[in-house]
Amino acid sequence: MKHCTATIAIAAALAAGAAHAENREVTVASWGGSFQEAQSKALFEPAEKAGFTVKQETYGGMSDVRLQVSTGQVSLDIVASGSGSAARAGAEGLLEKLDYSVIDVSSFYPNLYSDYCVGGDVFSTVYAWNTDTYGENGPQSWADFWDVEKFPGKRAYRDKVAGALEPALMADGVAPEDVYEVLSSEEGIERALNKIRELKPHIDVFWSSGAQQAQLMKDGEVDMTTGWNGRFDNAAKDGAKVDYSFNQALLDYDCFAIPKGAPNKDAAMAFLAEISKPEYQDDLPKYITYGPTNKAAYDTGEISAEVASGLPSSPENAAMQLPINLEWYAEWEQVAAEMYQEMLTE
């Protein structure tokens, strides 16, 4: 009887071990190209050494998740997403709530994780300027960006509401810490839109993509524009006469989310816990000029002071910026987007 009991116990242990191994398999979807290549080298491939089996796919964003969830055919365990898209998808019921008793975010920057997505990298929406036009003494605030007398020249601005209203309010004198409180009403949104209307005669282009914002600066088509810091870094490497400032920039992030009904939800949660560790995130800047979301990644010795000085989430640069508020986007973006599009077509 003892032998039989021992045999059963061993069999149970082996079965549990097999289940555990099986549950370390995850399918991760991202956007391909150099971005996913950087994620793969810094995060996904090292996680395989920690015992995960990682299948990588590319996908078309949350519209793909919406289709999978609505048809009950969910094949993805983890998806890379923009923070705003994840906030909306979470509010829509397309994502699993993340378990922060499993995923340690105790050393993350505030506002770089939410109920439905955990930050994977940090970027900034900044104002950039043509150094041939203004030299090194370009605008140093959103008020400067709006000041067409002090800084005459052609502007470019985003054609979507995300990251467009906050700069307008700061240019109108609202303190960064009060921006989202003011925006939490139609009157506040209208105030931001009125400030953009003020600048509109000087906006030659409303850009629609990161590639376009970089090309505008490379071609010298505009003298200053809003956009994403990494795009301007790449443009500068390609010879563009461009510089930018992190002062009053919007601190934003890409994140990882788990689709509702993911086949390997528990493994996905463990995988996100693994790649959120500082010893993974400190490798990101080796492959792409985005910063880690985990502050502790700056303490491992892998990120030099020189490299850190150019990253959005370095302590010095982060302190100058306004972290985007995902709760605001989840609640107000649809209303604000409709009002913004009306303003664009006036």
CSV table of C-alpha atoms in Angstrom, one decimal:
chain,number,residue,atom,x,y,z
A,1,MET,CA,0.0,0.0,0.0
A,2,LYS,CA,2.9,2.3,0.9
A,3,HIS,CA,4.5,1.5,-2.5
A,4,CYS,CA,1.2,2.2,-4.3
A,5,THR,CA,0.8,5.5,-2.4
A,6,ALA,CA,4.4,6.5,-3.3
A,7,THR,CA,3.8,5.7,-6.9
A,8,ILE,CA,0.7,7.8,-7.0
A,9,ALA,CA,2.5,10.7,-5.4
A,10,ILE,CA,5.4,10.5,-7.9
A,11,ALA,CA,2.9,10.3,-10.8
A,12,ALA,CA,1.1,13.3,-9.4
A,13,ALA,CA,4.3,15.2,-9.1
A,14,LEU,CA,5.3,14.4,-12.6
A,15,ALA,CA,1.9,15.4,-13.9
A,16,ALA,CA,2.2,18.7,-12.0
A,17,GLY,CA,5.6,19.2,-13.5
A,18,ALA,CA,4.4,18.5,-17.0
A,19,ALA,CA,1.5,20.9,-16.5
A,20,HIS,CA,3.9,23.5,-15.2
A,21,ALA,CA,6.1,23.1,-18.2
A,22,GLU,CA,3.1,23.3,-20.5
A,23,ASN,CA,2.0,26.4,-18.8
A,24,ARG,CA,5.3,28.2,-19.6
A,25,GLU,CA,4.3,28.4,-23.2
A,26,VAL,CA,3.1,31.8,-24.4
A,27,THR,CA,2.2,33.4,-27.8
A,28,VAL,CA,3.3,37.1,-28.0
A,29,ALA,CA,2.1,39.5,-30.7
A,30,SER,CA,3.8,42.8,-31.5
A,31,TRP,CA,4.1,45.2,-34.4
A,32,GLY,CA,7.2,43.7,-36.2
A,33,GLY,CA,10.1,45.6,-37.6
A,34,SER,CA,12.9,47.1,-35.6
A,35,PHE,CA,10.6,47.6,-32.5
A,36,GLN,CA,9.7,43.9,-32.2
A,37,GLU,CA,13.3,43.0,-33.0
A,38,ALA,CA,14.4,45.1,-30.0
A,39,GLN,CA,11.8,43.5,-27.8
A,40,SER,CA,12.9,40.1,-28.9
A,41,LYS,CA,16.5,40.6,-28.1
A,42,ALA,CA,16.0,42.5,-24.8
A,43,LEU,CA,13.0,40.7,-23.4
A,44,PHE,CA,11.5,37.7,-25.2
A,45,GLU,CA,14.7,35.6,-26.0
A,46,PRO,CA,16.2,36.1,-22.5
A,47,ALA,CA,12.8,34.9,-21.0
A,48,GLU,CA,13.2,31.7,-22.9
A,49,LYS,CA,16.4,31.1,-20.9
A,50,ALA,CA,14.3,31.4,-17.8
A,51,GLY,CA,12.1,28.5,-18.9
A,52,PHE,CA,9.5,30.0,-21.1
A,53,THR,CA,8.6,28.8,-24.6
A,54,VAL,CA,7.8,31.9,-26.6
A,55,LYS,CA,6.1,32.0,-29.9
A,56,GLN,CA,6.2,35.4,-31.6
A,57,GLU,CA,3.7,36.8,-34.0
A,58,THR,CA,2.9,40.2,-35.6
A,59,TYR,CA,-0.6,41.6,-35.4
A,60,GLY,CA,-2.6,44.7,-36.4
A,61,GLY,CA,-3.4,46.1,-33.0
A,62,MET,CA,-6.4,45.9,-30.8
A,63,SER,CA,-8.8,45.4,-33.7
A,64,ASP,CA,-7.3,41.9,-34.0
A,65,VAL,CA,-7.9,41.3,-30.3
A,66,ARG,CA,-11.5,42.6,-30.6
A,67,LEU,CA,-12.1,40.1,-33.4
A,68,GLN,CA,-10.6,37.2,-31.5
A,69,VAL,CA,-12.5,38.0,-28.3
A,70,SER,CA,-15.8,38.6,-30.0
A,71,THR,CA,-15.6,35.2,-31.9
A,72,GLY,CA,-14.3,33.3,-28.9
A,73,GLN,CA,-11.2,32.3,-31.0
A,74,VAL,CA,-8.4,33.8,-28.8
A,75,SER,CA,-5.0,32.5,-29.8
A,76,LEU,CA,-2.8,35.3,-28.4
A,77,ASP,CA,-1.6,35.3,-24.8
A,78,ILE,CA,0.1,38.7,-24.7
A,79,VAL,CA,0.0,41.7,-27.1
A,80,ALA,CA,2.1,44.8,-27.3
A,81,SER,CA,-0.1,47.9,-27.3
A,82,GLY,CA,0.0,51.6,-27.1
A,83,SER,CA,-1.1,52.7,-23.6
A,84,GLY,CA,-4.2,54.6,-24.8
A,85,SER,CA,-5.4,51.7,-27.0
A,86,ALA,CA,-5.0,49.3,-24.0
A,87,ALA,CA,-6.9,51.7,-21.8
A,88,ARG,CA,-9.8,51.8,-24.2
A,89,ALA,CA,-9.7,48.0,-24.8
A,90,GLY,CA,-9.7,47.3,-21.1
A,91,ALA,CA,-12.7,49.6,-20.6
A,92,GLU,CA,-14.4,47.7,-23.5
A,93,GLY,CA,-13.9,44.3,-21.7
A,94,LEU,CA,-11.3,43.0,-24.2
A,95,LEU,CA,-8.5,42.4,-21.7
A,96,GLU,CA,-7.8,40.4,-18.6
A,97,LYS,CA,-7.1,42.4,-15.4
A,98,LEU,CA,-3.4,42.0,-14.5
A,99,ASP,CA,-2.4,40.4,-11.2
A,100,TYR,CA,0.1,42.7,-9.5
A,101,SER,CA,0.6,40.2,-6.7
A,102,VAL,CA,2.4,38.3,-9.5
A,103,ILE,CA,3.8,41.2,-11.5
A,104,ASP,CA,6.1,43.3,-9.3
A,105,VAL,CA,5.7,47.0,-10.3
A,106,SER,CA,7.0,48.4,-6.9
A,107,SER,CA,9.9,50.1,-8.7
A,108,PHE,CA,7.9,51.2,-11.8
A,109,TYR,CA,7.3,54.9,-12.5
A,110,PRO,CA,3.8,55.9,-11.4
A,111,ASN,CA,1.2,56.0,-14.3
A,112,LEU,CA,3.3,53.5,-16.4
A,113,TYR,CA,1.0,50.6,-15.6
A,114,SER,CA,-2.7,50.1,-15.2
A,115,ASP,CA,-5.3,47.5,-14.4
A,116,TYR,CA,-5.0,46.1,-18.0
A,117,CYS,CA,-1.5,46.8,-19.2
A,118,VAL,CA,2.0,46.9,-17.8
A,119,GLY,CA,4.5,49.2,-19.3
A,120,GLY,CA,7.3,47.8,-21.5
A,121,ASP,CA,9.1,50.9,-22.7
A,122,VAL,CA,8.8,54.6,-22.4
A,123,PHE,CA,8.7,57.3,-25.1
A,124,SER,CA,7.9,61.0,-25.0
A,125,THR,CA,5.8,63.3,-27.1
A,126,VAL,CA,8.0,66.4,-27.5
A,127,TYR,CA,8.3,69.6,-29.4
A,128,ALA,CA,11.2,69.4,-31.9
A,129,TRP,CA,12.7,72.2,-34.0
A,130,ASN,CA,14.9,72.8,-37.0
A,131,THR,CA,18.4,73.8,-35.8
A,132,ASP,CA,19.1,75.5,-39.1
A,133,THR,CA,16.2,77.9,-38.2
A,134,TYR,CA,16.7,78.4,-34.5
A,135,GLY,CA,20.1,77.0,-33.7
A,136,GLU,CA,20.4,75.3,-30.3
A,137,ASN,CA,18.2,77.9,-28.7
A,138,GLY,CA,14.9,76.5,-29.8
A,139,PRO,CA,11.6,76.5,-27.8
A,140,GLN,CA,11.9,75.3,-24.2
A,141,SER,CA,8.2,75.1,-23.3
A,142,TRP,CA,4.8,74.7,-25.0
A,143,ALA,CA,4.3,78.4,-24.6
A,144,ASP,CA,7.4,78.9,-26.8
A,145,PHE,CA,5.9,76.5,-29.3
A,146,TRP,CA,2.9,78.7,-29.5
A,147,ASP,CA,4.9,82.0,-29.6
A,148,VAL,CA,5.0,82.8,-33.3
A,149,GLU,CA,6.6,86.2,-32.7
A,150,LYS,CA,9.6,84.9,-30.7
A,151,PHE,CA,9.8,81.8,-32.9
A,152,PRO,CA,8.4,82.6,-36.3
A,153,GLY,CA,8.1,79.7,-38.7
A,154,LYS,CA,5.9,76.8,-39.9
A,155,ARG,CA,4.5,74.4,-37.4
A,156,ALA,CA,3.2,70.8,-37.7
A,157,TYR,CA,0.8,69.2,-35.2
A,158,ARG,CA,-0.9,65.8,-34.7
A,159,ASP,CA,-4.1,65.0,-36.6
A,160,LYS,CA,-5.4,62.9,-33.8
A,161,VAL,CA,-6.4,64.0,-30.3
A,162,ALA,CA,-4.0,61.7,-28.4
A,163,GLY,CA,-1.2,64.0,-27.0
A,164,ALA,CA,-2.7,67.1,-28.7
A,165,LEU,CA,-4.8,68.7,-26.0
A,166,GLU,CA,-2.3,68.6,-23.1
A,167,PRO,CA,0.3,70.8,-24.8
A,168,ALA,CA,-2.3,73.3,-25.7
A,169,LEU,CA,-3.4,73.7,-22.1
A,170,MET,CA,0.2,74.1,-20.8
A,171,ALA,CA,0.7,76.7,-23.5
A,172,ASP,CA,-2.4,78.4,-22.1
A,173,GLY,CA,-0.9,78.6,-18.7
A,174,VAL,CA,-2.3,75.5,-17.0
A,175,ALA,CA,0.1,73.9,-14.6
A,176,PRO,CA,1.1,70.3,-15.7
A,177,GLU,CA,-0.4,68.8,-12.6
A,178,ASP,CA,-3.8,70.4,-13.3
A,179,VAL,CA,-4.0,69.5,-17.0
A,180,TYR,CA,-6.2,66.4,-16.7
A,181,GLU,CA,-8.5,68.0,-14.2
A,182,VAL,CA,-9.2,70.8,-16.6
A,183,LEU,CA,-9.6,68.4,-19.5
A,184,SER,CA,-12.3,66.4,-17.5
A,185,SER,CA,-15.1,68.5,-18.9
A,186,GLU,CA,-16.3,69.6,-22.3
A,187,GLU,CA,-15.5,73.2,-21.3
A,188,GLY,CA,-11.9,72.2,-20.6
A,189,ILE,CA,-11.6,70.3,-23.9
A,190,GLU,CA,-13.0,73.4,-25.7
A,191,ARG,CA,-10.4,75.6,-24.0
A,192,ALA,CA,-7.6,73.4,-25.3
A,193,LEU,CA,-9.2,73.4,-28.8
A,194,ASN,CA,-9.4,77.2,-28.8
A,195,LYS,CA,-5.7,77.4,-28.0
A,196,ILE,CA,-5.0,75.1,-31.0
A,197,ARG,CA,-7.3,77.3,-33.2
A,198,GLU,CA,-5.1,80.2,-32.2
A,199,LEU,CA,-2.1,78.4,-33.6
A,200,LYS,CA,-3.9,76.8,-36.6
A,201,PRO,CA,-3.0,79.6,-39.2
A,202,HIS,CA,0.7,78.7,-38.5
A,203,ILE,CA,0.2,74.9,-38.7
A,204,ASP,CA,1.1,73.8,-42.3
A,205,VAL,CA,0.8,70.1,-41.7
A,206,PHE,CA,-1.3,67.9,-39.4
A,207,TRP,CA,0.8,64.8,-39.3
A,208,SER,CA,-0.6,61.3,-39.1
A,209,SER,CA,2.4,59.0,-38.4
A,210,GLY,CA,5.8,58.8,-36.8
A,211,ALA,CA,7.4,58.4,-40.2
A,212,GLN,CA,5.8,61.6,-41.4
A,213,GLN,CA,6.9,63.7,-38.4
A,214,ALA,CA,10.5,62.6,-38.9
A,215,GLN,CA,10.3,63.2,-42.7
A,216,LEU,CA,9.0,66.7,-42.2
A,217,MET,CA,12.1,67.6,-40.2
A,218,LYS,CA,14.5,65.7,-42.6
A,219,ASP,CA,13.1,67.7,-45.5
A,220,GLY,CA,13.0,71.0,-43.6
A,221,GLU,CA,9.3,71.3,-44.6
A,222,VAL,CA,8.4,72.8,-41.2
A,223,ASP,CA,10.4,74.6,-38.6
A,224,MET,CA,9.0,72.9,-35.6
A,225,THR,CA,6.6,70.0,-34.8
A,226,THR,CA,5.3,67.8,-32.1
A,227,GLY,CA,6.3,64.1,-32.2
A,228,TRP,CA,8.0,61.1,-30.6
A,229,ASN,CA,11.5,61.5,-29.4
A,230,GLY,CA,12.8,58.3,-30.9
A,231,ARG,CA,11.7,59.3,-34.4
A,232,PHE,CA,13.7,62.5,-34.1
A,233,ASP,CA,16.7,60.7,-32.8
A,234,ASN,CA,16.6,58.5,-35.9
A,235,ALA,CA,16.1,61.5,-38.1
A,236,ALA,CA,19.1,63.2,-36.6
A,237,LYS,CA,21.2,60.0,-37.3
A,238,ASP,CA,20.0,60.3,-40.9
A,239,GLY,CA,21.3,63.9,-41.1
A,240,ALA,CA,18.2,65.9,-40.2
A,241,LYS,CA,18.9,69.2,-38.5
A,242,VAL,CA,16.6,68.6,-35.5
A,243,ASP,CA,16.7,68.9,-31.8
A,244,TYR,CA,14.1,68.6,-29.1
A,245,SER,CA,13.5,69.2,-25.3
A,246,PHE,CA,12.0,66.9,-22.7
A,247,ASN,CA,10.7,69.9,-20.7
A,248,GLN,CA,6.9,69.7,-20.4
A,249,ALA,CA,6.9,66.6,-22.8
A,250,LEU,CA,4.3,64.0,-22.4
A,251,LEU,CA,5.7,60.8,-20.8
A,252,ASP,CA,4.0,57.9,-22.5
A,253,TYR,CA,4.6,54.2,-22.9
A,254,ASP,CA,4.0,51.1,-24.9
A,255,CYS,CA,2.7,48.2,-22.8
A,256,PHE,CA,1.8,44.5,-22.7
A,257,ALA,CA,-1.7,43.2,-22.2
A,258,ILE,CA,-3.4,39.9,-22.0
A,259,PRO,CA,-6.5,39.4,-24.2
A,260,LYS,CA,-9.7,38.2,-22.5
A,261,GLY,CA,-9.8,34.4,-22.6
A,262,ALA,CA,-6.1,34.0,-23.4
A,263,PRO,CA,-5.4,30.2,-23.6
A,264,ASN,CA,-2.4,30.5,-21.3
A,265,LYS,CA,-3.4,33.3,-19.0
A,266,ASP,CA,-1.4,32.1,-15.9
A,267,ALA,CA,1.7,31.6,-18.0
A,268,ALA,CA,1.2,35.0,-19.6
A,269,MET,CA,1.0,36.6,-16.1
A,270,ALA,CA,4.3,34.9,-15.1
A,271,PHE,CA,5.9,35.9,-18.4
A,272,LEU,CA,5.0,39.6,-17.8
A,273,ALA,CA,6.4,39.4,-14.3
A,274,GLU,CA,9.7,38.0,-15.7
A,275,ILE,CA,10.2,40.6,-18.5
A,276,SER,CA,9.3,43.5,-16.1
A,277,LYS,CA,12.4,42.8,-14.0
A,278,PRO,CA,15.1,45.4,-14.2
A,279,GLU,CA,17.7,42.9,-15.5
A,280,TYR,CA,15.6,42.6,-18.7
A,281,GLN,CA,14.6,46.2,-19.1
A,282,ASP,CA,18.1,47.5,-18.7
A,283,ASP,CA,18.9,45.9,-22.1
A,284,LEU,CA,16.2,47.8,-24.1
A,285,PRO,CA,18.3,50.9,-24.8
A,286,LYS,CA,21.0,48.7,-26.5
A,287,TYR,CA,18.5,48.1,-29.3
A,288,ILE,CA,16.1,51.0,-29.4
A,289,THR,CA,16.2,54.6,-28.0
A,290,TYR,CA,13.3,54.0,-25.6
A,291,GLY,CA,13.6,54.0,-21.8
A,292,PRO,CA,12.7,51.2,-19.4
A,293,THR,CA,9.5,51.5,-17.3
A,294,ASN,CA,11.2,50.0,-14.3
A,295,LYS,CA,13.2,52.7,-12.5
A,296,ALA,CA,15.5,50.0,-11.0
A,297,ALA,CA,16.8,49.3,-14.5
A,298,TYR,CA,18.9,52.4,-14.1
A,299,ASP,CA,20.6,51.0,-11.0
A,300,THR,CA,22.0,47.8,-12.5
A,301,GLY,CA,25.0,49.4,-14.1
A,302,GLU,CA,24.0,48.4,-17.7
A,303,ILE,CA,22.8,51.8,-18.7
A,304,SER,CA,25.6,54.4,-18.7
A,305,ALA,CA,25.0,57.9,-17.6
A,306,GLU,CA,25.5,59.1,-21.2
A,307,VAL,CA,22.9,56.8,-22.5
A,308,ALA,CA,20.5,57.5,-19.7
A,309,SER,CA,20.7,61.2,-20.3
A,310,GLY,CA,19.0,60.7,-23.6
A,311,LEU,CA,16.2,58.4,-22.5
A,312,PRO,CA,12.7,59.6,-21.7
A,313,SER,CA,12.4,57.7,-18.5
A,314,SER,CA,15.7,58.6,-16.9
A,315,PRO,CA,15.0,60.2,-13.6
A,316,GLU,CA,16.3,63.6,-14.7
A,317,ASN,CA,14.2,63.6,-17.9
A,318,ALA,CA,11.1,62.0,-16.4
A,319,ALA,CA,11.0,64.7,-13.7
A,320,MET,CA,10.4,67.4,-16.4
A,321,GLN,CA,7.5,65.6,-18.0
A,322,LEU,CA,3.7,65.1,-17.6
A,323,PRO,CA,2.8,61.4,-17.4
A,324,ILE,CA,-0.2,60.7,-19.6
A,325,ASN,CA,-3.3,59.8,-17.6
A,326,LEU,CA,-4.9,56.6,-18.9
A,327,GLU,CA,-8.0,57.0,-16.8
A,328,TRP,CA,-8.7,60.2,-18.6
A,329,TYR,CA,-8.2,58.6,-22.0
A,330,ALA,CA,-10.5,55.7,-21.1
A,331,GLU,CA,-13.3,58.1,-20.0
A,332,TRP,CA,-12.9,61.1,-22.3
A,333,GLU,CA,-11.0,60.3,-25.5
A,334,GLN,CA,-14.0,59.4,-27.6
A,335,VAL,CA,-15.8,62.7,-26.8
A,336,ALA,CA,-12.5,64.7,-27.2
A,337,ALA,CA,-11.7,63.0,-30.5
A,338,GLU,CA,-15.1,64.0,-32.0
A,339,MET,CA,-14.6,67.6,-30.9
A,340,TYR,CA,-11.0,67.6,-32.2
A,341,GLN,CA,-12.0,66.3,-35.6
A,342,GLU,CA,-14.7,69.0,-35.8
A,343,MET,CA,-12.0,71.6,-35.1
A,344,LEU,CA,-9.8,70.2,-37.8
A,345,THR,CA,-12.5,70.5,-40.5
A,346,GLU,CA,-13.5,74.1,-39.6
